[in-house]
Coordinates of C-alpha atoms and ligand atoms in Angstrom, one line a residue:
M165 CA -6.3 -80.6 3.2
K166 CA -9.8 -80.3 2.1
T167 CA -10.8 -76.1 1.1
I168 CA -14.2 -74.4 2.7
V169 CA -15.4 -71.4 0.1
W170 CA -18.0 -70.1 2.4
D171 CA -20.4 -67.9 1.5
V172 CA -20.6 -64.3 3.3
D173 CA -24.3 -63.1 3.5
D174 CA -27.2 -65.4 4.9
V175 CA -24.3 -68.4 5.8
L176 CA -21.1 -66.4 8.3
N177 CA -23.7 -63.9 9.1
N178 CA -27.4 -63.2 9.3
L179 CA -28.1 -60.0 6.7
M180 CA -31.8 -60.8 5.5
Q181 CA -32.6 -61.5 9.0
E182 CA -30.9 -57.9 10.4
W183 CA -31.4 -55.7 7.2
F184 CA -35.2 -56.5 7.6
E185 CA -36.1 -56.3 11.7
K186 CA -33.7 -54.0 12.5
W187 CA -33.5 -52.0 8.9
W188 CA -36.2 -52.4 6.7
L189 CA -39.4 -52.7 9.6
P190 CA -39.2 -50.3 12.6
P191 CA -40.7 -48.2 9.8
R192 CA -42.6 -49.9 8.0
K193 CA -45.4 -50.7 11.1
D194 CA -47.8 -52.9 8.6
C195 CA -45.0 -54.7 7.0
P196 CA -47.1 -58.2 7.2
I197 CA -44.6 -60.0 6.4
Q198 CA -43.0 -61.9 8.7
Y199 CA -38.7 -63.0 8.1
N200 CA -39.5 -66.7 9.0
Q201 CA -42.0 -65.8 5.8
I202 CA -39.9 -64.6 3.4
E203 CA -39.6 -67.4 0.8
E204 CA -37.9 -66.0 -2.3
N205 CA -34.2 -63.8 -2.0
P206 CA -34.3 -61.2 -3.1
P207 CA -38.1 -60.0 -2.0
C208 CA -39.2 -58.0 -3.5
K209 CA -42.4 -59.1 -5.2
L210 CA -43.4 -60.4 -0.9
L211 CA -42.8 -56.8 0.0
G212 CA -44.1 -54.9 -3.1
I213 CA -41.2 -53.3 -4.2
N214 CA -39.1 -53.2 -6.8
S215 CA -35.6 -54.2 -6.6
F216 CA -33.6 -50.7 -7.2
E217 CA -36.1 -50.2 -4.0
Y218 CA -34.6 -53.7 -2.2
L219 CA -31.4 -52.7 -2.7
T220 CA -30.6 -49.1 -1.4
S221 CA -32.7 -49.8 0.9
L222 CA -30.7 -52.8 1.7
D223 CA -26.9 -51.4 0.7
E224 CA -28.1 -48.7 3.3
F225 CA -27.6 -50.9 5.4
R226 CA -24.7 -52.9 4.8
L227 CA -23.0 -48.9 5.1
S228 CA -24.3 -48.6 8.1
D229 CA -23.4 -49.4 12.0
L230 CA -26.1 -51.5 12.1
G231 CA -25.0 -53.9 9.3
K232 CA -20.6 -53.3 10.3
N233 CA -21.6 -54.7 13.5
M234 CA -23.5 -58.0 13.0
A235 CA -22.4 -60.5 14.8
P236 CA -21.3 -63.7 13.3
I237 CA -24.3 -67.0 12.8
P238 CA -22.6 -68.7 16.5
E239 CA -23.3 -71.7 15.6
V240 CA -20.8 -71.1 12.5
L241 CA -18.4 -69.4 14.5
T242 CA -18.3 -72.5 16.6
W243 CA -18.2 -74.5 14.5
F244 CA -15.1 -72.9 13.1
H245 CA -13.4 -72.5 16.9
Q246 CA -14.3 -76.4 17.5
H247 CA -13.1 -77.7 13.5
G248 CA -11.4 -74.2 11.9
E249 CA -8.0 -76.1 11.8
C250 CA -9.1 -79.1 9.7
C251 CA -9.3 -77.3 6.4
R252 CA -8.2 -74.6 5.2
H253 CA -11.2 -71.8 4.3
I254 CA -11.8 -68.8 1.6
A255 CA -14.7 -66.6 1.4
L256 CA -16.3 -65.7 -1.4
T257 CA -19.6 -63.2 -1.9
S258 CA -21.6 -61.2 -4.0
T259 CA -22.0 -58.2 -2.6
P260 CA -21.3 -55.0 -4.5
L261 CA -17.6 -53.0 -5.0
K262 CA -19.5 -49.6 -2.7
T263 CA -19.1 -52.6 -0.2
A264 CA -17.2 -54.8 -0.1
H265 CA -14.6 -53.2 1.4
I266 CA -16.9 -53.8 5.1
S267 CA -17.9 -57.1 4.3
A268 CA -14.1 -57.8 5.0
A269 CA -13.4 -56.6 7.4
W270 CA -15.9 -57.8 8.9
V271 CA -15.6 -61.9 7.5
M272 CA -11.1 -60.5 8.8
R273 CA -12.6 -59.2 11.9
H274 CA -14.5 -62.0 13.1
F275 CA -13.0 -65.8 10.8
G276 CA -9.5 -65.1 10.1
F277 CA -8.5 -66.7 12.6
W278 CA -9.4 -69.5 10.1
I279 CA -10.7 -67.5 6.9
R280 CA -7.3 -66.4 5.1
S281 CA -8.6 -65.3 1.8
F282 CA -11.5 -63.2 0.8
N283 CA -13.2 -62.6 -2.8
F284 CA -16.1 -60.8 -4.8
V285 CA -17.7 -61.5 -7.7
P286 CA -19.5 -58.1 -7.8
S287 CA -23.6 -58.1 -7.6
L288 CA -24.1 -54.9 -10.3
R289 CA -26.0 -51.6 -9.9
E290 CA -26.8 -48.7 -10.9
N291 CA -24.7 -46.6 -13.4
D292 CA -22.1 -49.7 -11.4
C293 CA -19.4 -50.2 -14.9
F294 CA -15.9 -51.6 -14.2
P295 CA -14.0 -54.5 -15.8
V296 CA -15.8 -57.6 -15.2
Y297 CA -13.8 -61.5 -14.7
D298 CA -16.5 -63.6 -13.7
A299 CA -19.7 -62.9 -14.1
S300 CA -21.7 -65.5 -11.5
K301 CA -19.9 -67.8 -8.3
Q302 CA -19.7 -70.5 -10.0
E303 CA -17.3 -68.7 -13.0
Y304 CA -15.4 -67.7 -9.8
L305 CA -14.7 -71.0 -9.1
R306 CA -14.8 -73.1 -12.4
W307 CA -11.6 -70.3 -12.6
W308 CA -9.9 -70.6 -9.3
G309 CA -9.9 -74.5 -10.1
R310 CA -9.4 -75.3 -5.5
A311 CA -12.6 -75.5 -3.8
D312 CA -13.3 -78.4 -2.2
I313 CA -16.6 -77.8 -0.8
L314 CA -19.3 -74.4 -1.1
V315 CA -21.0 -72.9 2.0
E316 CA -24.3 -71.7 0.3
D317 CA -27.6 -70.7 1.6
D318 CA -28.7 -70.3 -2.2
S319 CA -29.2 -73.4 -4.1
R320 CA -29.2 -72.1 -8.3
N321 CA -25.5 -71.0 -6.7
A322 CA -24.7 -74.7 -4.6
D323 CA -26.3 -76.5 -8.1
A324 CA -23.7 -74.6 -10.2
A325 CA -21.6 -75.8 -8.2
R326 CA -22.1 -79.0 -8.1
T327 CA -22.0 -79.3 -11.8
L328 CA -17.7 -78.2 -11.0
G329 CA -18.3 -81.7 -9.0
I330 CA -17.7 -79.0 -5.6
K331 CA -19.5 -80.8 -2.6
T332 CA -22.3 -78.4 -1.2
I333 CA -23.8 -77.2 2.2
I334 CA -27.1 -75.3 1.8
I335 CA -27.6 -73.3 4.9
P336 CA -31.6 -73.3 5.6
R337 CA -33.1 -70.3 5.5
P338 CA -36.8 -69.5 4.5
W339 CA -35.6 -68.8 0.7
N340 CA -34.4 -72.3 0.4
S341 CA -35.6 -75.8 0.6
C342 CA -32.8 -77.7 2.9
Q343 CA -34.7 -78.9 5.5
A344 CA -32.1 -79.7 8.6
T345 CA -31.0 -77.4 10.7
T346 CA -27.8 -74.6 10.9
A347 CA -26.4 -77.2 13.2
E348 CA -27.5 -80.3 11.7
A349 CA -26.1 -78.4 7.9
L350 CA -23.1 -78.3 10.1
A351 CA -22.3 -81.5 11.0
H352 CA -23.0 -82.8 7.7
L353 CA -20.1 -80.4 6.7
S354 CA -18.4 -82.3 9.7
G355 CA -19.1 -85.2 8.2
L356 CA -17.6 -84.3 4.4
V357 CA -14.4 -83.0 5.3
G358 CA -13.9 -86.4 7.3
L359 CA -14.7 -85.5 10.9
Ligands
MG177 MG1 -25.4 -65.9 0.6

């Protein structure tokens, strides 16, 4: 049975779009950017803000009821209902320690029927200081050593995983070069696991 490693933000959920359209845009009606124009992640330059401002706003959203109550991406949830039991699954996300418990609860609430462990590589914030076991998802995956397939929206993480012999599926987002639809990407995943 293959083991699939799922990124969480912008793979199981729609974090960037939900943050942008429900949190960032409403008090900034004159913002000329639309979600589908966010071709860089992080989008600091596009929005004319610095990294601190962006991450502060994103983390506030993650901690809000809107963030906690994000819906799973329907196509992904449907894939799990149809095929989830054919594989083992874990979640691997890069998120700050202060929001990791919310992400963990969210994953278990929506995907715990199939995803049996939540793992994260802390995304460092100002004044964070705690043990660093892995500085990247690649280092985590190298240490763990059991991943067959990684599902990601960040092509840098996917490229790094492929150097470890892990197959990758990219979920299309404005900031990556994936030309497939989400349905096509998930059909490709089904092919990789032999369905
Ligand atoms: Mg992601």
